[in-house]
Amino acid sequence: MLTKFKKSLEQNIDLSPKLWSKIEEFASVKYLKKNEYLLKAGEVCQHGYFINKGSLVKTFLNPNGKEIVQGFYIDEVYAYLSEVTGYFSDTRSNFEIKAIENCELIEFSKQQLGYLVEHFPEFSIMFHKITSSSYQNLYMFSAMRLSLSSEDFLNYLYKNHPIILQRIPDKYIAQFMGISKEWFSKLKRRLLSNS
């Protein structure tokens, strides 16, 4: 169950037997079915996750009740997950996280992660690296999405993040881009016919 997570850790830090033993003690497995929520708006995020299998979408409900896609998490590339604004501020989330495939997650409470950060410097380094990487990805995706035309952004995804186009349903990518699903389909057909 923890094999993939252990491999990810070993690629980033020197994983001591003592640290791994504590991780095994703390880790619990959480399963989500497709379309099941990991976090709903108004809840406080108290956990961090590693996606062992599956993909999820993070959305924001604007004041008019419209769902805005904020990001994606996929086991193959974006496997670490939390709702960081609520997690770090202990406030109710304005975001929702929903499974878009059946998911298997490795779950740690905020207290458990805090213990690991405090008692294992190598884990602390990795935790901060994951957090900063998450923000960097968010800002880069936002900058690219805002600075490129829809067609150019789709081309950017195709060249740099093909896994998103392979694993994430078109409707969520279209919402992320701020365009209709129909327009997205037209752009996608055009892109594929030109490649």
mmCIF file with all atom_site columns, C-alpha atoms in Angstrom:
data_model
loop_
_atom_site.group_PDB
_atom_site.id
_atom_site.type_symbol
_atom_site.label_atom_id
_atom_site.label_alt_id
_atom_site.label_comp_id
_atom_site.label_asym_id
_atom_site.label_entity_id
_atom_site.label_seq_id
_atom_site.pdbx_PDB_ins_code
_atom_site.Cartn_x
_atom_site.Cartn_y
_atom_site.Cartn_z
_atom_site.occupancy
_atom_site.B_iso_or_equiv
_atom_site.pdbx_formal_charge
_atom_site.auth_seq_id
_atom_site.auth_comp_id
_atom_site.auth_asym_id
_atom_site.auth_atom_id
_atom_site.pdbx_PDB_model_num
ATOM 1   C CA . MET A 1 1   ? 0.000   0.000  0.000   1.00 0.00 ? 1   MET A CA 1
ATOM 2   C CA . LEU A 1 2   ? 2.816   2.427  0.845   1.00 0.00 ? 2   LEU A CA 1
ATOM 3   C CA . THR A 1 3   ? 5.305   1.240  -1.787  1.00 0.00 ? 3   THR A CA 1
ATOM 4   C CA . LYS A 1 4   ? 4.728   4.097  -4.232  1.00 0.00 ? 4   LYS A CA 1
ATOM 5   C CA . PHE A 1 5   ? 4.821   6.694  -1.455  1.00 0.00 ? 5   PHE A CA 1
ATOM 6   C CA . LYS A 1 6   ? 8.048   5.232  -0.065  1.00 0.00 ? 6   LYS A CA 1
ATOM 7   C CA . LYS A 1 7   ? 9.633   5.350  -3.524  1.00 0.00 ? 7   LYS A CA 1
ATOM 8   C CA . SER A 1 8   ? 8.638   9.013  -3.865  1.00 0.00 ? 8   SER A CA 1
ATOM 9   C CA . LEU A 1 9   ? 10.204  9.802  -0.503  1.00 0.00 ? 9   LEU A CA 1
ATOM 10  C CA . GLU A 1 10  ? 13.411  7.931  -1.354  1.00 0.00 ? 10  GLU A CA 1
ATOM 11  C CA . GLN A 1 11  ? 13.758  9.959  -4.560  1.00 0.00 ? 11  GLN A CA 1
ATOM 12  C CA . ASN A 1 12  ? 13.757  13.165 -2.514  1.00 0.00 ? 12  ASN A CA 1
ATOM 13  C CA . ILE A 1 13  ? 15.349  12.433 0.862   1.00 0.00 ? 13  ILE A CA 1
ATOM 14  C CA . ASP A 1 14  ? 17.563  9.991  2.725   1.00 0.00 ? 14  ASP A CA 1
ATOM 15  C CA . LEU A 1 15  ? 14.786  7.913  4.281   1.00 0.00 ? 15  LEU A CA 1
ATOM 16  C CA . SER A 1 16  ? 15.981  6.553  7.605   1.00 0.00 ? 16  SER A CA 1
ATOM 17  C CA . PRO A 1 17  ? 14.406  3.423  9.116   1.00 0.00 ? 17  PRO A CA 1
ATOM 18  C CA . LYS A 1 18  ? 13.256  5.510  12.103  1.00 0.00 ? 18  LYS A CA 1
ATOM 19  C CA . LEU A 1 19  ? 11.457  8.047  9.891   1.00 0.00 ? 19  LEU A CA 1
ATOM 20  C CA . TRP A 1 20  ? 9.881   5.313  7.754   1.00 0.00 ? 20  TRP A CA 1
ATOM 21  C CA . SER A 1 21  ? 8.674   3.482  10.871  1.00 0.00 ? 21  SER A CA 1
ATOM 22  C CA . LYS A 1 22  ? 6.927   6.650  12.101  1.00 0.00 ? 22  LYS A CA 1
ATOM 23  C CA . ILE A 1 23  ? 5.409   7.268  8.660   1.00 0.00 ? 23  ILE A CA 1
ATOM 24  C CA . GLU A 1 24  ? 4.038   3.704  8.604   1.00 0.00 ? 24  GLU A CA 1
ATOM 25  C CA . GLU A 1 25  ? 2.568   4.280  12.062  1.00 0.00 ? 25  GLU A CA 1
ATOM 26  C CA . PHE A 1 26  ? 0.851   7.530  11.014  1.00 0.00 ? 26  PHE A CA 1
ATOM 27  C CA . ALA A 1 27  ? -0.292  6.707  7.489   1.00 0.00 ? 27  ALA A CA 1
ATOM 28  C CA . SER A 1 28  ? -3.876  5.698  6.810   1.00 0.00 ? 28  SER A CA 1
ATOM 29  C CA . VAL A 1 29  ? -5.510  4.845  3.511   1.00 0.00 ? 29  VAL A CA 1
ATOM 30  C CA . LYS A 1 30  ? -8.537  6.738  2.254   1.00 0.00 ? 30  LYS A CA 1
ATOM 31  C CA . TYR A 1 31  ? -10.616 5.653  -0.730  1.00 0.00 ? 31  TYR A CA 1
ATOM 32  C CA . LEU A 1 32  ? -12.799 7.962  -2.800  1.00 0.00 ? 32  LEU A CA 1
ATOM 33  C CA . LYS A 1 33  ? -15.189 6.966  -5.529  1.00 0.00 ? 33  LYS A CA 1
ATOM 34  C CA . LYS A 1 34  ? -15.420 9.021  -8.715  1.00 0.00 ? 34  LYS A CA 1
ATOM 35  C CA . ASN A 1 35  ? -17.306 12.307 -8.004  1.00 0.00 ? 35  ASN A CA 1
ATOM 36  C CA . GLU A 1 36  ? -16.916 11.917 -4.226  1.00 0.00 ? 36  GLU A CA 1
ATOM 37  C CA . TYR A 1 37  ? -15.616 14.973 -2.353  1.00 0.00 ? 37  TYR A CA 1
ATOM 38  C CA . LEU A 1 38  ? -12.415 14.955 -0.364  1.00 0.00 ? 38  LEU A CA 1
ATOM 39  C CA . LEU A 1 39  ? -13.152 18.486 0.864   1.00 0.00 ? 39  LEU A CA 1
ATOM 40  C CA . LYS A 1 40  ? -16.242 20.670 0.571   1.00 0.00 ? 40  LYS A CA 1
ATOM 41  C CA . ALA A 1 41  ? -16.449 24.445 0.814   1.00 0.00 ? 41  ALA A CA 1
ATOM 42  C CA . GLY A 1 42  ? -16.876 25.507 4.434   1.00 0.00 ? 42  GLY A CA 1
ATOM 43  C CA . GLU A 1 43  ? -14.812 22.636 5.844   1.00 0.00 ? 43  GLU A CA 1
ATOM 44  C CA . VAL A 1 44  ? -11.383 23.124 7.423   1.00 0.00 ? 44  VAL A CA 1
ATOM 45  C CA . CYS A 1 45  ? -8.626  21.121 5.751   1.00 0.00 ? 45  CYS A CA 1
ATOM 46  C CA . GLN A 1 46  ? -6.822  19.172 8.463   1.00 0.00 ? 46  GLN A CA 1
ATOM 47  C CA . HIS A 1 47  ? -4.929  16.644 6.330   1.00 0.00 ? 47  HIS A CA 1
ATOM 48  C CA . GLY A 1 48  ? -2.230  16.194 3.740   1.00 0.00 ? 48  GLY A CA 1
ATOM 49  C CA . TYR A 1 49  ? -2.401  13.431 1.155   1.00 0.00 ? 49  TYR A CA 1
ATOM 50  C CA . PHE A 1 50  ? -0.350  11.415 -1.257  1.00 0.00 ? 50  PHE A CA 1
ATOM 51  C CA . ILE A 1 51  ? -2.304  10.163 -4.273  1.00 0.00 ? 51  ILE A CA 1
ATOM 52  C CA . ASN A 1 52  ? -1.500  6.505  -4.672  1.00 0.00 ? 52  ASN A CA 1
ATOM 53  C CA . LYS A 1 53  ? -4.002  6.109  -7.487  1.00 0.00 ? 53  LYS A CA 1
ATOM 54  C CA . GLY A 1 54  ? -6.450  8.410  -9.272  1.00 0.00 ? 54  GLY A CA 1
ATOM 55  C CA . SER A 1 55  ? -6.970  12.076 -10.018 1.00 0.00 ? 55  SER A CA 1
ATOM 56  C CA . LEU A 1 56  ? -8.814  14.962 -8.404  1.00 0.00 ? 56  LEU A CA 1
ATOM 57  C CA . VAL A 1 57  ? -9.927  18.474 -9.305  1.00 0.00 ? 57  VAL A CA 1
ATOM 58  C CA . LYS A 1 58  ? -9.810  21.539 -7.062  1.00 0.00 ? 58  LYS A CA 1
ATOM 59  C CA . THR A 1 59  ? -12.600 24.053 -7.587  1.00 0.00 ? 59  THR A CA 1
ATOM 60  C CA . PHE A 1 60  ? -13.656 27.410 -6.222  1.00 0.00 ? 60  PHE A CA 1
ATOM 61  C CA . LEU A 1 61  ? -17.278 28.477 -5.890  1.00 0.00 ? 61  LEU A CA 1
ATOM 62  C CA . ASN A 1 62  ? -17.502 32.153 -6.747  1.00 0.00 ? 62  ASN A CA 1
ATOM 63  C CA . PRO A 1 63  ? -20.091 34.419 -5.024  1.00 0.00 ? 63  PRO A CA 1
ATOM 64  C CA . ASN A 1 64  ? -22.555 33.733 -7.866  1.00 0.00 ? 64  ASN A CA 1
ATOM 65  C CA . GLY A 1 65  ? -22.315 29.989 -7.240  1.00 0.00 ? 65  GLY A CA 1
ATOM 66  C CA . LYS A 1 66  ? -20.323 29.297 -10.405 1.00 0.00 ? 66  LYS A CA 1
ATOM 67  C CA . GLU A 1 67  ? -17.733 26.529 -10.100 1.00 0.00 ? 67  GLU A CA 1
ATOM 68  C CA . ILE A 1 68  ? -14.256 27.655 -11.205 1.00 0.00 ? 68  ILE A CA 1
ATOM 69  C CA . VAL A 1 69  ? -11.588 24.978 -11.687 1.00 0.00 ? 69  VAL A CA 1
ATOM 70  C CA . GLN A 1 70  ? -8.417  26.001 -9.881  1.00 0.00 ? 70  GLN A CA 1
ATOM 71  C CA . GLY A 1 71  ? -6.184  22.969 -10.459 1.00 0.00 ? 71  GLY A CA 1
ATOM 72  C CA . PHE A 1 72  ? -5.689  19.257 -10.928 1.00 0.00 ? 72  PHE A CA 1
ATOM 73  C CA . TYR A 1 73  ? -3.933  16.515 -8.996  1.00 0.00 ? 73  TYR A CA 1
ATOM 74  C CA . ILE A 1 74  ? -2.860  13.331 -10.781 1.00 0.00 ? 74  ILE A CA 1
ATOM 75  C CA . ASP A 1 75  ? -1.133  10.328 -9.232  1.00 0.00 ? 75  ASP A CA 1
ATOM 76  C CA . GLU A 1 76  ? 1.535   10.220 -11.952 1.00 0.00 ? 76  GLU A CA 1
ATOM 77  C CA . VAL A 1 77  ? 2.694   13.837 -11.703 1.00 0.00 ? 77  VAL A CA 1
ATOM 78  C CA . TYR A 1 78  ? 1.017   15.953 -9.007  1.00 0.00 ? 78  TYR A CA 1
ATOM 79  C CA . ALA A 1 79  ? 0.717   13.353 -6.272  1.00 0.00 ? 79  ALA A CA 1
ATOM 80  C CA . TYR A 1 80  ? 0.889   15.552 -3.152  1.00 0.00 ? 80  TYR A CA 1
ATOM 81  C CA . LEU A 1 81  ? -2.338  17.214 -2.169  1.00 0.00 ? 81  LEU A CA 1
ATOM 82  C CA . SER A 1 82  ? -3.887  19.494 0.425   1.00 0.00 ? 82  SER A CA 1
ATOM 83  C CA . GLU A 1 83  ? -5.944  22.670 0.469   1.00 0.00 ? 83  GLU A CA 1
ATOM 84  C CA . VAL A 1 84  ? -3.051  24.802 1.623   1.00 0.00 ? 84  VAL A CA 1
ATOM 85  C CA . THR A 1 85  ? -4.827  28.058 2.435   1.00 0.00 ? 85  THR A CA 1
ATOM 86  C CA . GLY A 1 86  ? -7.169  26.392 4.912   1.00 0.00 ? 86  GLY A CA 1
ATOM 87  C CA . TYR A 1 87  ? -4.513  23.953 6.109   1.00 0.00 ? 87  TYR A CA 1
ATOM 88  C CA . PHE A 1 88  ? -2.071  26.653 7.167   1.00 0.00 ? 88  PHE A CA 1
ATOM 89  C CA . SER A 1 89  ? -4.603  29.188 8.452   1.00 0.00 ? 89  SER A CA 1
ATOM 90  C CA . ASP A 1 90  ? -7.090  26.816 10.153  1.00 0.00 ? 90  ASP A CA 1
ATOM 91  C CA . THR A 1 91  ? -9.917  28.592 8.353   1.00 0.00 ? 91  THR A CA 1
ATOM 92  C CA . ARG A 1 92  ? -12.901 27.256 6.465   1.00 0.00 ? 92  ARG A CA 1
ATOM 93  C CA . SER A 1 93  ? -12.078 26.542 2.866   1.00 0.00 ? 93  SER A CA 1
ATOM 94  C CA . ASN A 1 94  ? -13.544 28.363 -0.095  1.00 0.00 ? 94  ASN A CA 1
ATOM 95  C CA . PHE A 1 95  ? -12.373 25.472 -2.260  1.00 0.00 ? 95  PHE A CA 1
ATOM 96  C CA . GLU A 1 96  ? -13.618 21.979 -2.941  1.00 0.00 ? 96  GLU A CA 1
ATOM 97  C CA . ILE A 1 97  ? -11.614 18.924 -3.923  1.00 0.00 ? 97  ILE A CA 1
ATOM 98  C CA . LYS A 1 98  ? -13.409 16.162 -5.797  1.00 0.00 ? 98  LYS A CA 1
ATOM 99  C CA . ALA A 1 99  ? -12.295 12.804 -7.187  1.00 0.00 ? 99  ALA A CA 1
ATOM 100 C CA . ILE A 1 100 ? -12.628 12.584 -10.958 1.00 0.00 ? 100 ILE A CA 1
ATOM 101 C CA . GLU A 1 101 ? -11.482 8.967  -10.946 1.00 0.00 ? 101 GLU A CA 1
ATOM 102 C CA . ASN A 1 102 ? -11.677 6.368  -8.204  1.00 0.00 ? 102 ASN A CA 1
ATOM 103 C CA . CYS A 1 103 ? -8.867  7.302  -5.826  1.00 0.00 ? 103 CYS A CA 1
ATOM 104 C CA . GLU A 1 104 ? -6.655  5.707  -3.246  1.00 0.00 ? 104 GLU A CA 1
ATOM 105 C CA . LEU A 1 105 ? -4.960  8.258  -0.980  1.00 0.00 ? 105 LEU A CA 1
ATOM 106 C CA . ILE A 1 106 ? -2.391  8.009  1.793   1.00 0.00 ? 106 ILE A CA 1
ATOM 107 C CA . GLU A 1 107 ? -3.644  10.377 4.506   1.00 0.00 ? 107 GLU A CA 1
ATOM 108 C CA . PHE A 1 108 ? -1.793  12.170 7.307   1.00 0.00 ? 108 PHE A CA 1
ATOM 109 C CA . SER A 1 109 ? -3.325  14.535 9.845   1.00 0.00 ? 109 SER A CA 1
ATOM 110 C CA . LYS A 1 110 ? -1.918  18.019 10.254  1.00 0.00 ? 110 LYS A CA 1
ATOM 111 C CA . GLN A 1 111 ? -0.672  17.026 13.717  1.00 0.00 ? 111 GLN A CA 1
ATOM 112 C CA . GLN A 1 112 ? 1.130   13.965 12.319  1.00 0.00 ? 112 GLN A CA 1
ATOM 113 C CA . LEU A 1 113 ? 2.783   16.010 9.567   1.00 0.00 ? 113 LEU A CA 1
ATOM 114 C CA . GLY A 1 114 ? 3.765   18.611 12.164  1.00 0.00 ? 114 GLY A CA 1
ATOM 115 C CA . TYR A 1 115 ? 5.397   15.897 14.255  1.00 0.00 ? 115 TYR A CA 1
ATOM 116 C CA . LEU A 1 116 ? 7.342   14.567 11.250  1.00 0.00 ? 116 LEU A CA 1
ATOM 117 C CA . VAL A 1 117 ? 8.491   18.082 10.303  1.00 0.00 ? 117 VAL A CA 1
ATOM 118 C CA . GLU A 1 118 ? 9.567   18.849 13.876  1.00 0.00 ? 118 GLU A CA 1
ATOM 119 C CA . HIS A 1 119 ? 11.397  15.574 14.580  1.00 0.00 ? 119 HIS A CA 1
ATOM 120 C CA . PHE A 1 120 ? 12.926  14.708 11.197  1.00 0.00 ? 120 PHE A CA 1
ATOM 121 C CA . PRO A 1 121 ? 14.863  17.519 9.451   1.00 0.00 ? 121 PRO A CA 1
ATOM 122 C CA . GLU A 1 122 ? 14.959  15.589 6.171   1.00 0.00 ? 122 GLU A CA 1
ATOM 123 C CA . PHE A 1 123 ? 11.168  15.331 6.174   1.00 0.00 ? 123 PHE A CA 1
ATOM 124 C CA . SER A 1 124 ? 10.919  19.044 6.983   1.00 0.00 ? 124 SER A CA 1
ATOM 125 C CA . ILE A 1 125 ? 13.003  19.882 3.928   1.00 0.00 ? 125 ILE A CA 1
ATOM 126 C CA . MET A 1 126 ? 10.810  17.707 1.724   1.00 0.00 ? 126 MET A CA 1
ATOM 127 C CA . PHE A 1 127 ? 7.585   19.110 3.197   1.00 0.00 ? 127 PHE A CA 1
ATOM 128 C CA . HIS A 1 128 ? 8.686   22.671 2.448   1.00 0.00 ? 128 HIS A CA 1
ATOM 129 C CA . LYS A 1 129 ? 9.875   21.660 -1.014  1.00 0.00 ? 129 LYS A CA 1
ATOM 130 C CA . ILE A 1 130 ? 6.455   20.134 -1.798  1.00 0.00 ? 130 ILE A CA 1
ATOM 131 C CA . THR A 1 131 ? 4.635   23.204 -0.457  1.00 0.00 ? 131 THR A CA 1
ATOM 132 C CA . SER A 1 132 ? 6.760   25.667 -2.418  1.00 0.00 ? 132 SER A CA 1
ATOM 133 C CA . SER A 1 133 ? 6.525   23.528 -5.566  1.00 0.00 ? 133 SER A CA 1
ATOM 134 C CA . SER A 1 134 ? 2.737   23.511 -5.220  1.00 0.00 ? 134 SER A CA 1
ATOM 135 C CA . TYR A 1 135 ? 2.651   27.312 -5.133  1.00 0.00 ? 135 TYR A CA 1
ATOM 136 C CA . GLN A 1 136 ? 5.099   27.590 -8.030  1.00 0.00 ? 136 GLN A CA 1
ATOM 137 C CA . ASN A 1 137 ? 2.961   25.275 -10.175 1.00 0.00 ? 137 ASN A CA 1
ATOM 138 C CA . LEU A 1 138 ? -0.186  27.209 -9.273  1.00 0.00 ? 138 LEU A CA 1
ATOM 139 C CA . TYR A 1 139 ? 1.361   30.571 -10.167 1.00 0.00 ? 139 TYR A CA 1
ATOM 140 C CA . MET A 1 140 ? 2.947   29.304 -13.386 1.00 0.00 ? 140 MET A CA 1
ATOM 141 C CA . PHE A 1 141 ? -0.304  27.722 -14.562 1.00 0.00 ? 141 PHE A CA 1
ATOM 142 C CA . SER A 1 142 ? -2.223  30.882 -13.703 1.00 0.00 ? 142 SER A CA 1
ATOM 143 C CA . ALA A 1 143 ? 0.313   33.078 -15.487 1.00 0.00 ? 143 ALA A CA 1
ATOM 144 C CA . MET A 1 144 ? 0.275   30.896 -18.600 1.00 0.00 ? 144 MET A CA 1
ATOM 145 C CA . ARG A 1 145 ? -3.509  30.674 -18.603 1.00 0.00 ? 145 ARG A CA 1
ATOM 146 C CA . LEU A 1 146 ? -3.917  34.446 -18.272 1.00 0.00 ? 146 LEU A CA 1
ATOM 147 C CA . SER A 1 147 ? -1.190  35.429 -20.718 1.00 0.00 ? 147 SER A CA 1
ATOM 148 C CA . LEU A 1 148 ? -1.948  33.053 -23.597 1.00 0.00 ? 148 LEU A CA 1
ATOM 149 C CA . SER A 1 149 ? -4.920  32.765 -25.913 1.00 0.00 ? 149 SER A CA 1
ATOM 150 C CA . SER A 1 150 ? -7.072  29.683 -25.364 1.00 0.00 ? 150 SER A CA 1
ATOM 151 C CA . GLU A 1 151 ? -5.528  28.011 -28.399 1.00 0.00 ? 151 GLU A CA 1
ATOM 152 C CA . ASP A 1 152 ? -1.972  28.795 -27.301 1.00 0.00 ? 152 ASP A CA 1
ATOM 153 C CA . PHE A 1 153 ? -2.676  27.616 -23.746 1.00 0.00 ? 153 PHE A CA 1
ATOM 154 C CA . LEU A 1 154 ? -4.086  24.333 -25.027 1.00 0.00 ? 154 LEU A CA 1
ATOM 155 C CA . ASN A 1 155 ? -0.974  23.934 -27.170 1.00 0.00 ? 155 ASN A CA 1
ATOM 156 C CA . TYR A 1 156 ? 1.135   24.644 -24.057 1.00 0.00 ? 156 TYR A CA 1
ATOM 157 C CA . LEU A 1 157 ? -0.704  21.867 -22.179 1.00 0.00 ? 157 LEU A CA 1
ATOM 158 C CA . TYR A 1 158 ? -0.304  19.488 -25.100 1.00 0.00 ? 158 TYR A CA 1
ATOM 159 C CA . LYS A 1 159 ? 3.462   20.061 -25.271 1.00 0.00 ? 159 LYS A CA 1
ATOM 160 C CA . ASN A 1 160 ? 4.288   20.427 -21.564 1.00 0.00 ? 160 ASN A CA 1
ATOM 161 C CA . HIS A 1 161 ? 1.570   18.593 -19.623 1.00 0.00 ? 161 HIS A CA 1
ATOM 162 C CA . PRO A 1 162 ? 0.011   15.956 -21.917 1.00 0.00 ? 162 PRO A CA 1
ATOM 163 C CA . ILE A 1 163 ? -1.045  13.887 -18.892 1.00 0.00 ? 163 ILE A CA 1
ATOM 164 C CA . ILE A 1 164 ? -3.667  16.544 -18.101 1.00 0.00 ? 164 ILE A CA 1
ATOM 165 C CA . LEU A 1 165 ? -5.249  16.110 -21.536 1.00 0.00 ? 165 LEU A CA 1
ATOM 166 C CA . GLN A 1 166 ? -5.089  12.320 -21.194 1.00 0.00 ? 166 GLN A CA 1
ATOM 167 C CA . ARG A 1 167 ? -6.532  11.961 -17.695 1.00 0.00 ? 167 ARG A CA 1
ATOM 168 C CA . ILE A 1 168 ? -8.690  15.025 -16.974 1.00 0.00 ? 168 ILE A CA 1
ATOM 169 C CA . PRO A 1 169 ? -12.171 15.239 -18.534 1.00 0.00 ? 169 PRO A CA 1
ATOM 170 C CA . ASP A 1 170 ? -12.556 17.982 -21.150 1.00 0.00 ? 170 ASP A CA 1
ATOM 171 C CA . LYS A 1 171 ? -15.233 19.829 -19.172 1.00 0.00 ? 171 LYS A CA 1
ATOM 172 C CA . TYR A 1 172 ? -12.806 20.486 -16.295 1.00 0.00 ? 172 TYR A CA 1
ATOM 173 C CA . ILE A 1 173 ? -10.012 21.641 -18.582 1.00 0.00 ? 173 ILE A CA 1
ATOM 174 C CA . ALA A 1 174 ? -12.488 23.954 -20.352 1.00 0.00 ? 174 ALA A CA 1
ATOM 175 C CA . GLN A 1 175 ? -13.625 25.372 -16.981 1.00 0.00 ? 175 GLN A CA 1
ATOM 176 C CA . PHE A 1 176 ? -9.989  25.825 -15.973 1.00 0.00 ? 176 PHE A CA 1
ATOM 177 C CA . MET A 1 177 ? -9.388  27.754 -19.191 1.00 0.00 ? 177 MET A CA 1
ATOM 178 C CA . GLY A 1 178 ? -12.587 29.796 -18.752 1.00 0.00 ? 178 GLY A CA 1
ATOM 179 C CA . ILE A 1 179 ? -14.144 28.640 -22.036 1.00 0.00 ? 179 ILE A CA 1
ATOM 180 C CA . SER A 1 180 ? -17.135 26.521 -23.009 1.00 0.00 ? 180 SER A CA 1
ATOM 181 C CA . LYS A 1 181 ? -16.758 22.778 -23.458 1.00 0.00 ? 181 LYS A CA 1
ATOM 182 C CA . GLU A 1 182 ? -17.856 23.189 -27.081 1.00 0.00 ? 182 GLU A CA 1
ATOM 183 C CA . TRP A 1 183 ? -15.137 25.764 -27.820 1.00 0.00 ? 183 TRP A CA 1
ATOM 184 C CA . PHE A 1 184 ? -12.592 23.575 -26.044 1.00 0.00 ? 184 PHE A CA 1
ATOM 185 C CA . SER A 1 185 ? -13.596 20.593 -28.240 1.00 0.00 ? 185 SER A CA 1
ATOM 186 C CA . LYS A 1 186 ? -13.206 22.715 -31.367 1.00 0.00 ? 186 LYS A CA 1
ATOM 187 C CA . LEU A 1 187 ? -9.747  23.920 -30.286 1.00 0.00 ? 187 LEU A CA 1
ATOM 188 C CA . LYS A 1 188 ? -8.718  20.384 -29.361 1.00 0.00 ? 188 LYS A CA 1
ATOM 189 C CA . ARG A 1 189 ? -9.788  19.029 -32.781 1.00 0.00 ? 189 ARG A CA 1
ATOM 190 C CA . ARG A 1 190 ? -7.869  21.836 -34.493 1.00 0.00 ? 190 ARG A CA 1
ATOM 191 C CA . LEU A 1 191 ? -4.768  21.165 -32.404 1.00 0.00 ? 191 LEU A CA 1
ATOM 192 C CA . LEU A 1 192 ? -4.840  17.428 -33.054 1.00 0.00 ? 192 LEU A CA 1
ATOM 193 C CA . SER A 1 193 ? -5.380  17.884 -36.793 1.00 0.00 ? 193 SER A CA 1
ATOM 194 C CA . ASN A 1 194 ? -2.349  20.214 -36.985 1.00 0.00 ? 194 ASN A CA 1
ATOM 195 C CA . SER A 1 195 ? -0.004  17.872 -35.107 1.00 0.00 ? 195 SER A CA 1
#
